Coordinates of C-alpha atoms in Angstrom, one line a residue:
Chain A
E1 CA 0.0 0.0 0.0
A2 CA 1.5 3.4 -1.0
G3 CA 2.0 5.8 1.8
V4 CA 1.2 9.5 2.1
A5 CA 3.1 11.3 -0.7
Q6 CA 4.4 14.9 -0.3
S7 CA 6.4 17.3 -2.5
P8 CA 8.7 19.0 -2.6
R9 CA 10.8 17.5 0.1
Y10 CA 12.9 20.6 0.5
K11 CA 12.3 24.3 -0.3
I12 CA 14.4 27.4 0.3
I13 CA 12.8 30.8 -0.3
E14 CA 13.4 34.3 0.8
K15 CA 11.0 36.1 3.1
R16 CA 7.9 37.6 1.4
Q17 CA 8.1 35.0 -1.4
S18 CA 5.4 32.4 -1.8
V19 CA 5.5 28.6 -1.6
A20 CA 3.2 25.7 -2.2
F21 CA 3.3 22.1 -0.9
W22 CA 1.4 19.2 -2.2
C23 CA 0.1 16.1 -0.5
N24 CA -1.5 12.9 -1.8
P25 CA -3.0 10.8 1.0
I26 CA -3.4 7.1 1.2
S27 CA -6.0 5.9 -1.2
G28 CA -9.4 5.8 0.4
H29 CA -8.5 8.0 3.4
A30 CA -11.2 10.5 3.9
T31 CA -9.5 12.7 6.4
L32 CA -6.4 14.8 5.6
Y33 CA -4.3 16.9 8.0
W34 CA -1.6 19.5 7.6
Y35 CA 0.8 19.9 10.5
Q36 CA 3.6 22.3 11.1
Q37 CA 6.7 21.0 13.0
I38 CA 9.2 23.6 14.1
L39 CA 12.6 22.2 14.9
G40 CA 12.7 20.7 18.4
Q41 CA 8.9 20.8 18.8
G42 CA 6.0 18.5 18.3
P43 CA 3.7 18.8 15.3
K44 CA 1.0 21.5 15.5
L45 CA -2.2 21.0 13.5
L46 CA -2.8 23.7 10.9
I47 CA -5.9 22.3 9.1
Q48 CA -8.0 19.2 9.0
F49 CA -10.2 18.2 6.0
Q50 CA -12.9 15.6 5.9
N51 CA -13.2 14.8 2.2
N52 CA -13.2 18.3 0.6
G53 CA -14.6 20.2 3.6
V54 CA -12.7 21.9 6.3
V55 CA -13.2 20.5 9.8
D56 CA -10.8 22.5 11.8
D57 CA -8.6 25.5 10.7
S58 CA -8.5 27.3 14.0
Q59 CA -4.7 27.3 14.1
L60 CA -4.1 28.2 10.5
P61 CA -2.7 31.8 10.1
K62 CA -5.2 32.7 7.5
D63 CA -3.6 36.0 6.6
R64 CA -0.8 34.1 5.0
F65 CA -1.6 30.4 4.9
S66 CA -4.3 28.8 2.7
A67 CA -5.1 25.2 1.9
E68 CA -7.5 23.4 -0.3
R69 CA -8.6 19.9 -1.1
L70 CA -10.9 20.5 -4.1
K71 CA -11.7 17.0 -5.2
G72 CA -11.4 15.3 -1.8
V73 CA -8.2 13.6 -2.6
D74 CA -4.9 15.5 -2.8
S75 CA -4.3 18.8 -1.1
T76 CA -2.1 21.9 -1.4
L77 CA -0.9 24.2 1.3
K78 CA 0.2 27.6 0.3
I79 CA 2.1 30.3 2.2
Q80 CA 2.1 33.8 0.9
P81 CA 4.0 35.9 1.9
A82 CA 6.4 33.7 3.9
K83 CA 8.0 34.9 7.1
L84 CA 11.2 33.8 8.8
E85 CA 9.2 32.0 11.5
D86 CA 7.5 29.8 8.9
S87 CA 10.7 27.8 8.6
A88 CA 9.6 24.3 9.6
V89 CA 8.7 20.9 8.3
Y90 CA 5.2 20.7 6.9
L91 CA 3.7 17.3 7.5
C92 CA 0.7 15.9 5.8
A93 CA -1.2 13.0 7.4
S94 CA -4.3 11.0 6.5
S95 CA -6.6 8.7 8.3
L96 CA -9.3 6.3 7.2
D97 CA -12.0 7.2 9.6
W98 CA -13.8 10.5 10.4
G99 CA -12.8 12.1 13.7
L100 CA -10.2 9.5 14.5
T101 CA -12.9 7.3 15.9
V102 CA -11.2 4.1 14.8
G103 CA -8.2 4.8 12.6
E104 CA -4.9 6.3 13.2
L105 CA -2.9 9.0 11.4
F106 CA -0.4 8.0 8.7
F107 CA 2.2 10.7 8.1
G108 CA 4.1 11.6 4.9
E109 CA 7.9 12.4 5.1
G110 CA 7.3 16.1 5.2
S111 CA 8.3 19.2 3.2
R112 CA 11.1 21.1 4.9
L113 CA 10.8 24.9 4.4
T114 CA 13.7 27.3 5.0
V115 CA 12.9 31.0 4.8
L116 CA 15.9 33.3 4.5
Chain B
E1 CA -7.4 23.7 26.3
L2 CA -5.7 20.4 25.9
K3 CA -2.0 20.5 26.9
V4 CA 0.4 17.7 26.6
E5 CA 3.7 17.6 28.5
Q6 CA 6.5 15.0 28.0
N7 CA 9.5 14.5 30.2
P8 CA 12.3 14.2 29.9
L9 CA 12.9 16.2 26.7
F10 CA 16.4 14.7 26.3
L11 CA 17.5 11.3 27.4
S12 CA 20.9 9.7 27.0
M13 CA 21.0 6.0 27.9
Q14 CA 23.6 3.3 28.0
E15 CA 22.8 0.1 26.1
G16 CA 21.2 -2.5 28.2
K17 CA 19.6 -0.1 30.7
N18 CA 15.9 0.6 31.4
Y19 CA 14.1 3.9 31.4
T20 CA 10.7 5.5 31.3
I21 CA 9.3 8.4 29.3
Y22 CA 6.3 10.2 30.8
C23 CA 3.4 11.9 29.1
N24 CA 1.0 14.0 31.1
Y25 CA -2.1 15.7 29.7
S26 CA -4.5 18.3 31.0
T27 CA -8.0 17.1 30.0
T28 CA -9.9 13.9 29.5
S29 CA -8.8 12.0 26.4
D30 CA -10.5 9.7 23.9
R31 CA -7.2 8.0 23.1
L32 CA -3.4 8.4 23.2
Y33 CA -0.8 7.6 20.7
W34 CA 2.9 7.1 20.8
Y35 CA 5.0 7.9 17.7
R36 CA 8.6 7.5 16.8
Q37 CA 10.5 9.9 14.6
D38 CA 14.0 9.3 13.2
P39 CA 16.0 12.4 12.1
G40 CA 14.8 13.8 8.8
K41 CA 12.0 11.2 8.7
S42 CA 8.3 11.3 9.3
L43 CA 6.4 10.0 12.3
E44 CA 5.8 6.3 12.7
S45 CA 2.9 5.1 14.9
L46 CA 4.0 2.8 17.7
F47 CA 1.0 2.3 19.9
V48 CA -2.6 3.5 20.4
L49 CA -4.0 3.3 23.9
L50 CA -7.8 3.5 24.1
S51 CA -8.8 2.9 27.7
N52 CA -7.7 3.1 31.3
G53 CA -5.2 0.5 32.2
A54 CA -4.3 -0.3 28.6
V55 CA -0.9 -1.8 28.1
K56 CA 0.8 -2.5 24.8
Q57 CA 4.2 -4.0 24.1
E58 CA 6.3 -4.3 21.1
G59 CA 9.8 -5.6 21.4
R60 CA 11.7 -3.5 24.0
L61 CA 9.0 -0.9 24.2
M62 CA 5.9 -1.0 26.5
A63 CA 3.3 1.7 26.7
S64 CA 0.6 2.1 29.4
L65 CA -2.2 4.5 30.1
D66 CA -3.7 5.8 33.3
T67 CA -6.7 8.0 32.4
K68 CA -7.4 8.9 36.0
A69 CA -3.9 10.3 36.5
R70 CA -3.9 11.6 32.9
L71 CA -0.6 9.9 32.4
S72 CA 0.9 7.6 29.9
T73 CA 4.3 6.0 30.1
L74 CA 6.7 4.5 27.5
H75 CA 9.0 2.1 29.1
I76 CA 12.2 1.0 27.4
T77 CA 13.8 -2.3 28.4
A78 CA 17.4 -3.2 27.8
A79 CA 17.9 -0.3 25.4
V80 CA 19.8 -0.9 22.1
H81 CA 21.3 1.7 19.7
D82 CA 18.5 1.2 17.2
L83 CA 16.0 2.8 19.6
S84 CA 17.7 6.1 19.3
A85 CA 15.0 8.5 17.9
T86 CA 12.6 11.1 19.1
Y87 CA 9.4 9.8 20.7
F88 CA 6.2 11.8 20.8
C89 CA 3.0 11.2 22.6
A90 CA -0.2 12.6 21.1
V91 CA -3.5 12.9 22.9
V92 CA -6.9 13.1 21.3
N93 CA -9.9 14.9 22.8
N94 CA -13.0 15.7 20.8
N95 CA -11.2 15.2 17.5
D96 CA -8.4 17.5 18.6
M97 CA -5.0 15.8 18.6
R98 CA -2.2 17.5 20.5
F99 CA 1.4 16.4 20.5
G100 CA 3.9 16.6 23.2
A101 CA 7.3 18.3 22.6
G102 CA 9.0 14.9 22.1
T103 CA 11.7 13.1 24.0
R104 CA 15.0 12.8 22.1
L105 CA 16.5 9.5 23.1
T106 CA 20.1 8.6 22.5
V107 CA 21.3 5.1 23.3
K108 CA 25.1 4.9 23.7
P109 CA 27.1 1.7 23.4

């Protein structure tokens, strides 16, 4: 079974530039998550989708971050304009079941962003 | 607000020794996960604990859950170098999953 795919794996940009990350979840997984993991910290949830609808985006900095999952499968996370403090690994995860009632999260390898 | 605290944050062990990592959380929880993360890699699920008194073991790792104390432990038995990694606990409450800061474990020969 293929895992969660993410790209690009690494990205270096200058502050105020924009960047986009892509995620393709495990086939059949309805729920998709984007997490931000700053070096030395645990992952922090940015946004959660159930199919193509947003379940929770309360911790997403909406002035600069946006995410979509138009067809309920793959997803993109965009940052515009980037700030130095956005340097982190952006992890995508998916789960089979709604609300984590039964399933567990499966994580991709992450996209490492460096903002200079 | 759900808060998750792990300790210690850094742990250096000798091979063959035993040690325990602790995970405390602030509110009631539906379930608790333990994950492993190797440097530059993603998170790998180790255990999911669903009820009070739950205990799960895989190899040299054993996880337990005390929901009354809001505490989970990850016990390492006779550590080996391959266990060197960062270990995270993650607590779920009302579909909100919060991670601890992680415990960076180094096992030395």
